[in-house]
Coordinates of N, CA and C in Angstrom, one line a residue:
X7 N -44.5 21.9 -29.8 CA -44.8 21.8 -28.4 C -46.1 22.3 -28.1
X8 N -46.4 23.5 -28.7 CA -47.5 24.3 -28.3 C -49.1 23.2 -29.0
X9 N -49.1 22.2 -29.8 CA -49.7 21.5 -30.3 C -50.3 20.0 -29.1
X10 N -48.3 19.7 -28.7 CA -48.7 19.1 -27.3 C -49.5 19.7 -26.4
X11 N -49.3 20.6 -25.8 CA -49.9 21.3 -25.3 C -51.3 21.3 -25.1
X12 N -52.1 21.5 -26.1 CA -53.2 22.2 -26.6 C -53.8 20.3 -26.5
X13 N -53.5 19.6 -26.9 CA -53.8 18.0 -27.1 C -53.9 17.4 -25.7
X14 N -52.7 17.6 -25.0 CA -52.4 17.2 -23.6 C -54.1 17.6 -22.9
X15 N -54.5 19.3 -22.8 CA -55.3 20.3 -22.1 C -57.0 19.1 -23.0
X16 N -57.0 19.0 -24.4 CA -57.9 18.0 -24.6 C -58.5 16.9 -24.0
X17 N -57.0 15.9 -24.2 CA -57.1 14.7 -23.2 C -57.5 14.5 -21.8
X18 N -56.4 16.1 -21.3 CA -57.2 16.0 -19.6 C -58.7 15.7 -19.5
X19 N -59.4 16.7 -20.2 CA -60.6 17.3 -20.2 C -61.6 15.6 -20.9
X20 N -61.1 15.3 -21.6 CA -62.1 13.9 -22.0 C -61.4 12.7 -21.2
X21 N -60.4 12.7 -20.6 CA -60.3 11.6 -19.4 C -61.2 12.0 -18.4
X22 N -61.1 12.9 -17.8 CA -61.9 13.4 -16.8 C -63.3 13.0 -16.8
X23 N -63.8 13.2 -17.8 CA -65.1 12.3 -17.6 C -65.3 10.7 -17.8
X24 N -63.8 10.2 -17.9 CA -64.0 8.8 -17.5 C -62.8 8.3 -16.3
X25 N -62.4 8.7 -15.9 CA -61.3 8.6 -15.0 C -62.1 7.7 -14.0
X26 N -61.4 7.0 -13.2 CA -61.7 5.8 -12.3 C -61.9 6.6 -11.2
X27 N -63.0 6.8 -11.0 CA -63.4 7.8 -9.5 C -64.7 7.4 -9.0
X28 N -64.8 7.8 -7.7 CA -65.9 7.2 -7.0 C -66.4 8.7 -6.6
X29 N -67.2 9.5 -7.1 CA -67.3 11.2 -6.5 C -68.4 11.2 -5.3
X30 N -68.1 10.0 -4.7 CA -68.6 9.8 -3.6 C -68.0 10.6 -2.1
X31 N -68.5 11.3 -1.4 CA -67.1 11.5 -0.7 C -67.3 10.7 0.8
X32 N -66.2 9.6 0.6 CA -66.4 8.9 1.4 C -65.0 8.3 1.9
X33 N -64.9 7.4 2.9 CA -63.6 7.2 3.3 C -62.5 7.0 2.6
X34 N -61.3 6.6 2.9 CA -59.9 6.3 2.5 C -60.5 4.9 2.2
X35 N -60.7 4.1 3.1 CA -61.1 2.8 2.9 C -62.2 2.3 2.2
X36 N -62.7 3.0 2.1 CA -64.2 2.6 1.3 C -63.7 2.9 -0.1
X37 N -62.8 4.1 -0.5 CA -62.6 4.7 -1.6 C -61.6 3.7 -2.0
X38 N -60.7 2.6 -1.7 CA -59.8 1.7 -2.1 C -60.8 0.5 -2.3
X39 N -62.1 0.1 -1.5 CA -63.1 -0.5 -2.3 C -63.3 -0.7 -3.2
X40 N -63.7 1.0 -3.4 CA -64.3 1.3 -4.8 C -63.6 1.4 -6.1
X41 N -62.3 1.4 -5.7 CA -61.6 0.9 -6.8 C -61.1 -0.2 -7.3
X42 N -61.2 -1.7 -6.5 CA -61.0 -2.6 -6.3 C -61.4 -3.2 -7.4
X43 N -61.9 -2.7 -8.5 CA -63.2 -3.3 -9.5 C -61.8 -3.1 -10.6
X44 N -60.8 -1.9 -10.6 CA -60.9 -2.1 -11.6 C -59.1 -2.9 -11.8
X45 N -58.8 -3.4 -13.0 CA -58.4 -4.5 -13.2 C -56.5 -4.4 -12.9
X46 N -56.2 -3.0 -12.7 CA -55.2 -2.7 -12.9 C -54.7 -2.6 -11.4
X47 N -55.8 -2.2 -10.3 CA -55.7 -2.2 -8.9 C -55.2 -3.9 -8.5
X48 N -56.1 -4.5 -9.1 CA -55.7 -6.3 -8.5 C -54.7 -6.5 -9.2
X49 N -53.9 -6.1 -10.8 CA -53.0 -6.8 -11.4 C -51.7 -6.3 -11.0
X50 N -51.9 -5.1 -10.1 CA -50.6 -4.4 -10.3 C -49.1 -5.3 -10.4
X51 N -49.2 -6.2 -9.8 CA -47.7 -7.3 -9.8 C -47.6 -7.7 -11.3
X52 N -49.1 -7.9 -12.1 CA -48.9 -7.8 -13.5 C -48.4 -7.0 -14.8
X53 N -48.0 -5.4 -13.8 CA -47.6 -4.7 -15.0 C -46.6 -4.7 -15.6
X54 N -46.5 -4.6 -17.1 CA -45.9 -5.0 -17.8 C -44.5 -4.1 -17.9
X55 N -43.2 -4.0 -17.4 CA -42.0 -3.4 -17.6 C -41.2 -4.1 -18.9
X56 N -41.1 -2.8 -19.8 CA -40.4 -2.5 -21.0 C -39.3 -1.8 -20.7
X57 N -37.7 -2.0 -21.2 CA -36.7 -1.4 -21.3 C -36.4 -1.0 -22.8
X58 N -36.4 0.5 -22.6 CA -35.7 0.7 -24.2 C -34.5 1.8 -24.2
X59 N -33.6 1.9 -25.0 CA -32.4 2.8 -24.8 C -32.6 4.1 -24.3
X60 N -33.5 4.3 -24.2 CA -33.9 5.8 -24.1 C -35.2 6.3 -24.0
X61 N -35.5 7.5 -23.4 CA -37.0 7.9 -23.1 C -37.6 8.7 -24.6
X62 N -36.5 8.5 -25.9 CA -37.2 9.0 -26.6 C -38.1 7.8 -27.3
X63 N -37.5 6.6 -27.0 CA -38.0 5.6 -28.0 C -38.9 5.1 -26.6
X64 N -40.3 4.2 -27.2 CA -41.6 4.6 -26.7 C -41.7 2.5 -26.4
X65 N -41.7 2.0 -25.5 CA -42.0 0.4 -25.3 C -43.2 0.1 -26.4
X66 N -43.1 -1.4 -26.4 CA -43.8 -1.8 -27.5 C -45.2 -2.1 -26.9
X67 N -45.1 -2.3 -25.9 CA -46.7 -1.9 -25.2 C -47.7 -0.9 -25.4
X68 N -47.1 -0.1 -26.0 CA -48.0 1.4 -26.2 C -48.2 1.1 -28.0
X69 N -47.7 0.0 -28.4 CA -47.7 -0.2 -29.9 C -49.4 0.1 -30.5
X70 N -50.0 -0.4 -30.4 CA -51.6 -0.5 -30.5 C -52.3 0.5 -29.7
X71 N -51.5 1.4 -28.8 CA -52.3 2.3 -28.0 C -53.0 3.6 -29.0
X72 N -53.8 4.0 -28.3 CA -53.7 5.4 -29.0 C -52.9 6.4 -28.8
X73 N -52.7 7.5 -30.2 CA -52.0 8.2 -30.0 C -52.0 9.3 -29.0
X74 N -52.9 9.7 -28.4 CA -53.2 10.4 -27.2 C -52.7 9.9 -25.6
X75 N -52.6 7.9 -26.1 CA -51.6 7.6 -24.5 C -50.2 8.0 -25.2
X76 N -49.8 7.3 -26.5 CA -48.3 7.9 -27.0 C -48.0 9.2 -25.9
X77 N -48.5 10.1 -26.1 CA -48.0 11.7 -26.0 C -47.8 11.6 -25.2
X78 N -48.8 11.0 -23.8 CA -49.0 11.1 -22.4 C -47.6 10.4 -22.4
X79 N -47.3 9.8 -22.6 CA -46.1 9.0 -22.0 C -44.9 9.1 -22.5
X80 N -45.1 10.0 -23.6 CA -44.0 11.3 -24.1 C -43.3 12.2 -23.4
X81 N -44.7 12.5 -22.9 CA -44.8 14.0 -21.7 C -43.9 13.4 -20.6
X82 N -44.7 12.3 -20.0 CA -44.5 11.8 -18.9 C -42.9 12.0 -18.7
X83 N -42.4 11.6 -19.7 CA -40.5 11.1 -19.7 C -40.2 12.3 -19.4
X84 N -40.5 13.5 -19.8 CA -39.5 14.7 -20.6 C -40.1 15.8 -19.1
X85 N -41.0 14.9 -18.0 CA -41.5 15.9 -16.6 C -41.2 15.2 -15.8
X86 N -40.3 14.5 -15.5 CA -40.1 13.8 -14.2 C -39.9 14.8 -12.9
X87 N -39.4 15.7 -13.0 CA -39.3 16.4 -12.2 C -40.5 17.0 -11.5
X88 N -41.6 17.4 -12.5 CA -42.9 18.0 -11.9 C -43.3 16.2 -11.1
X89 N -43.2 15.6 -12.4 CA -44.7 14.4 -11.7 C -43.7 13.5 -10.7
X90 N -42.7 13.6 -10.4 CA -42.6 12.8 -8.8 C -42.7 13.8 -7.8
X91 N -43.1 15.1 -7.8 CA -44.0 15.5 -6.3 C -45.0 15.6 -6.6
X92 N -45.7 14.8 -7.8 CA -47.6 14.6 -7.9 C -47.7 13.8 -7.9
X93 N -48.5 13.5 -6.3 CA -49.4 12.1 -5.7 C -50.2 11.5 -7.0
X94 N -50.6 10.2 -6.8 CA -51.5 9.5 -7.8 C -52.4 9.2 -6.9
X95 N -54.2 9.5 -7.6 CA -55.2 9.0 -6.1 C -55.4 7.4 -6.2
X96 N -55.4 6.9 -7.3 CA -56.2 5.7 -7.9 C -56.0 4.2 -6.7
X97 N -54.9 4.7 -6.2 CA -54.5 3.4 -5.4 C -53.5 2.7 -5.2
X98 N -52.5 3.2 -6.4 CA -51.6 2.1 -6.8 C -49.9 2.7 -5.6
X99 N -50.7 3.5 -4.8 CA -50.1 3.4 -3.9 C -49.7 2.4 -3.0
X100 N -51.1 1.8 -2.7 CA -51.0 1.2 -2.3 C -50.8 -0.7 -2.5
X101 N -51.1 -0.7 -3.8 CA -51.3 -1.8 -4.9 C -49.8 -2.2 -5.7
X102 N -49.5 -0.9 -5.6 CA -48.2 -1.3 -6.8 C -47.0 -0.4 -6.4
X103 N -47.2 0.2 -4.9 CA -45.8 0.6 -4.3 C -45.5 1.9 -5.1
X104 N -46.4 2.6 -5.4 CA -45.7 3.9 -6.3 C -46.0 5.0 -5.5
X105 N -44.6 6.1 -5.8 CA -44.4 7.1 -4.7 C -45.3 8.6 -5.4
X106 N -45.8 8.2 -6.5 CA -46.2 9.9 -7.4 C -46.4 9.2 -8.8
X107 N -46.8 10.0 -9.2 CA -47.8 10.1 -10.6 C -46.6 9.7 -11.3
X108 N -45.6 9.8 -11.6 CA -44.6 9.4 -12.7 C -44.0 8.4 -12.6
X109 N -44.5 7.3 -11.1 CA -44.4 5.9 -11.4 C -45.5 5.2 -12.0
X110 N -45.9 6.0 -12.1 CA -47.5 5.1 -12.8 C -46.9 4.5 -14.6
X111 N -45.8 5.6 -15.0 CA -45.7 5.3 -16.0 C -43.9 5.0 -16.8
X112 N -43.3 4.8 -15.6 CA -42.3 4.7 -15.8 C -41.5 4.0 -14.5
X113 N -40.8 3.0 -14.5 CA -40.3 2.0 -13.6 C -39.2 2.5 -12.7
X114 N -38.2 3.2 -13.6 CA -37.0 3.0 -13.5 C -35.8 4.3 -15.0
X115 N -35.4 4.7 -14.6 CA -34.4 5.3 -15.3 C -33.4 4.9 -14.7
X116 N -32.1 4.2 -16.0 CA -31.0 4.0 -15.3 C -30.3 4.8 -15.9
X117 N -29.0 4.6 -15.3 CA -27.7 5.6 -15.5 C -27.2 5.5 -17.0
X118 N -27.1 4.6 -17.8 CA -27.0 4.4 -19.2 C -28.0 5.6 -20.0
X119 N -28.6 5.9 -19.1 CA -30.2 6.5 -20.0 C -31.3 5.6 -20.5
X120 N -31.3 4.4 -20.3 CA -32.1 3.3 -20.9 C -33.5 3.5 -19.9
X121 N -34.6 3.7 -20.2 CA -35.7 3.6 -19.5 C -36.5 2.3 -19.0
X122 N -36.9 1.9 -18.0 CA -37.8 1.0 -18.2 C -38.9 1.4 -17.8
X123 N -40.0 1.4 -18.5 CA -41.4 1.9 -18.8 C -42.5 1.3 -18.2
X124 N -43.3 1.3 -17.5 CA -44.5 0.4 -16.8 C -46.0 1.2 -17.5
X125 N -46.7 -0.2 -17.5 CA -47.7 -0.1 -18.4 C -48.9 0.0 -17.8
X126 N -49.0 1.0 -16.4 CA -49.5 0.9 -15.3 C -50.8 2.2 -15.8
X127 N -50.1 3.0 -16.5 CA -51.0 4.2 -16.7 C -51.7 3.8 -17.6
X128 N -51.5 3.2 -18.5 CA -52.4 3.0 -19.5 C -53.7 1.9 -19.0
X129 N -53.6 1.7 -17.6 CA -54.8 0.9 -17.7 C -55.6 1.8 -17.2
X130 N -55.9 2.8 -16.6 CA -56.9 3.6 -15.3 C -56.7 5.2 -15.8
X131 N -57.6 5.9 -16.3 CA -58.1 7.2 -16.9 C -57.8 8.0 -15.8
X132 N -57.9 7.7 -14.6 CA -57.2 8.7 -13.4 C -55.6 9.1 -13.4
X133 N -55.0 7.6 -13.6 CA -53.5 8.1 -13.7 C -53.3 9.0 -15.0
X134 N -53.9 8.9 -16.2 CA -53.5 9.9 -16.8 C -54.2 11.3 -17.1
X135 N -55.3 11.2 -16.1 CA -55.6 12.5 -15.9 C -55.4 13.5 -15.3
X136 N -54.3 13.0 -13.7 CA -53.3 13.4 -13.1 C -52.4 13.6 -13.5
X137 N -51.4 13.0 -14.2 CA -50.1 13.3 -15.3 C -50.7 13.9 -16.1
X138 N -51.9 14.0 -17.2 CA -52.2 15.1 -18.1 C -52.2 16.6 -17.7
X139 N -53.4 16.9 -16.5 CA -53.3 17.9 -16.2 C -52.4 19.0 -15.9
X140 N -51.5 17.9 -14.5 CA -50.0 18.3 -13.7 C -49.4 19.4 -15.4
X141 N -49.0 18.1 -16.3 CA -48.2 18.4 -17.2 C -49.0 19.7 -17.5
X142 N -50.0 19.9 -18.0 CA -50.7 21.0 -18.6 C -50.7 22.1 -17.7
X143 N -50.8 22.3 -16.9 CA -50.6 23.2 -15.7 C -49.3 23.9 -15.6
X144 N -48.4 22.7 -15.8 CA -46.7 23.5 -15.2 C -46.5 23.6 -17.2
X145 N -47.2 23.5 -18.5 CA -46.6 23.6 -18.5 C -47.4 25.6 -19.3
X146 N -48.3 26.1 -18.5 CA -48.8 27.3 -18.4 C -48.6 28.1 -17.4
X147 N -47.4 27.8 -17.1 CA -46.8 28.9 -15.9 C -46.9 28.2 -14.3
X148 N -47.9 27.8 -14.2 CA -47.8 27.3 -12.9 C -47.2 26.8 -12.3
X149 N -46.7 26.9 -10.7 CA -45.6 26.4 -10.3 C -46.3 24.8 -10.0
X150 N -45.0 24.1 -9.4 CA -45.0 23.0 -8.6 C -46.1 22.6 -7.5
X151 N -45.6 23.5 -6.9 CA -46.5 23.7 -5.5 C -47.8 24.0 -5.8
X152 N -48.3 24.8 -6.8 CA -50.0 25.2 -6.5 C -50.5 24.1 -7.5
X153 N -49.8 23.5 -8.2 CA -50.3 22.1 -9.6 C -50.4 21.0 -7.6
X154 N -49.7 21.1 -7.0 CA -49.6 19.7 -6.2 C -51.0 20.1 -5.0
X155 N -51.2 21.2 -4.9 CA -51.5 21.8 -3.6 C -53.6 21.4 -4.4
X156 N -53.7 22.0 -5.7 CA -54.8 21.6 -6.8 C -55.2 20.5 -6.6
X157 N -54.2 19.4 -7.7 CA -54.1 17.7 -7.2 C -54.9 17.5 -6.1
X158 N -54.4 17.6 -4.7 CA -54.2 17.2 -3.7 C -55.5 17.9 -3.2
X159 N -56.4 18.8 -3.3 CA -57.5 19.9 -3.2 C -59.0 18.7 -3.9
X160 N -58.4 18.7 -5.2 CA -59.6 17.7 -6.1 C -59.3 16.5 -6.0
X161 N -58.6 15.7 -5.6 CA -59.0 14.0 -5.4 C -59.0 13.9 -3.5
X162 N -59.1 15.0 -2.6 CA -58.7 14.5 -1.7 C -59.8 13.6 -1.2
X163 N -60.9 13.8 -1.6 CA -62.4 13.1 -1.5 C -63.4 12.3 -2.3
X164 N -63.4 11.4 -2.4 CA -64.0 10.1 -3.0 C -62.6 9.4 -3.9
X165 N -61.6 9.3 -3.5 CA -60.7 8.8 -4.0 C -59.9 7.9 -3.4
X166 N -59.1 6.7 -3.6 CA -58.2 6.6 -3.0 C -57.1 7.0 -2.3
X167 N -56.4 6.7 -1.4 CA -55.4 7.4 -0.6 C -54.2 7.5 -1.5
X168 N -53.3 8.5 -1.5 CA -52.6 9.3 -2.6 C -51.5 8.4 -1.5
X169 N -50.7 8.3 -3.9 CA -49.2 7.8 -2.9 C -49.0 8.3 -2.1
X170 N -47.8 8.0 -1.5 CA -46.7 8.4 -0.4 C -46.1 9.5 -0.8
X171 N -46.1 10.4 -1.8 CA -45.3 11.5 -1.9 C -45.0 12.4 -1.1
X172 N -43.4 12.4 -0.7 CA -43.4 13.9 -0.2 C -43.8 15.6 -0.1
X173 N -44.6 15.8 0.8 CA -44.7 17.1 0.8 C -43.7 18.1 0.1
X174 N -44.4 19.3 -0.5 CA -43.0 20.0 -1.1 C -43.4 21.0 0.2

């Protein structure tokens, strides 16, 4: 775990310098412009939903990924709790109906336990640099609240408008 960890804190750090951002600080509307370019914003009705028995076993969409999305979407499963009160800035709020960062990468958990997985994060270095961090944060003591309160601090400007998530 402590290896996740340490990989997760990596990843943040080298998505971050390519993450889908505009460090412009400029409007809500302009900032949904400026994301407009990238491919995942226009395709969202095209993302790809994989069901597999379970959140240990990983959709075959991530088959060719790198091992560094692997983890992220490792993580993702095993923090649902943290990442549905962490907003996503990228857009796909508004694009692809998602309420928080842990729909970026997962559809659906049903009652069986069978996951269905969306292949949403792996297109835009922002969504997983928001699930990277989040994760990396809670999982070095920090609570909920000051990982959302951060989030919400560093994309509130030159970004897209953050899902719909609930205030904590």
């Amino acid at each position: 775990m402590k290896k996740s960890i340490i990989f997760l804190g990596i990843l943040a750090t080298s998505i971050g310098l390519s993450a889908c951002s505009n460090n412009t600080t400029t409007s809500s509307a302009t900032n949904s412009s400026a994301h407009s370019g990238h491919e995942h914003h226009k395709a969202a009705v095209a993302d790809i939903r994989e069901e597999t028995p379970g959140a240990d076993v990983l959709p075959q969409f991530l088959k060719n990924q790198p091992k560094d999305m692997k983890l992220v979407y490792q993580s993702v499963a095993k923090n649902r709790e943290l990442l549905e009160k962490i907003p996503c800035y990228c857009g796909c709020g508004m694009e692809a109906n998602h309420k928080n960062s842990y729909d970026c990468f997962i559809f659906k958990n049903k009652r069986n336990g069978a996951v269905v997985w969306d292949d949403h994060g792996t297109k835009c270095g922002l969504c997983i640099e928001i699930a990277a961090k989040a994760m990396l944060d809670y999982n070095r003591g920090k609570s909920i609240k000051d990982i959302r309160k951060d989030i919400d601090e560093k994309y509130k400007e030159g970004y897209a408008q953050p899902t719909p998530t609930p205030s904590l």
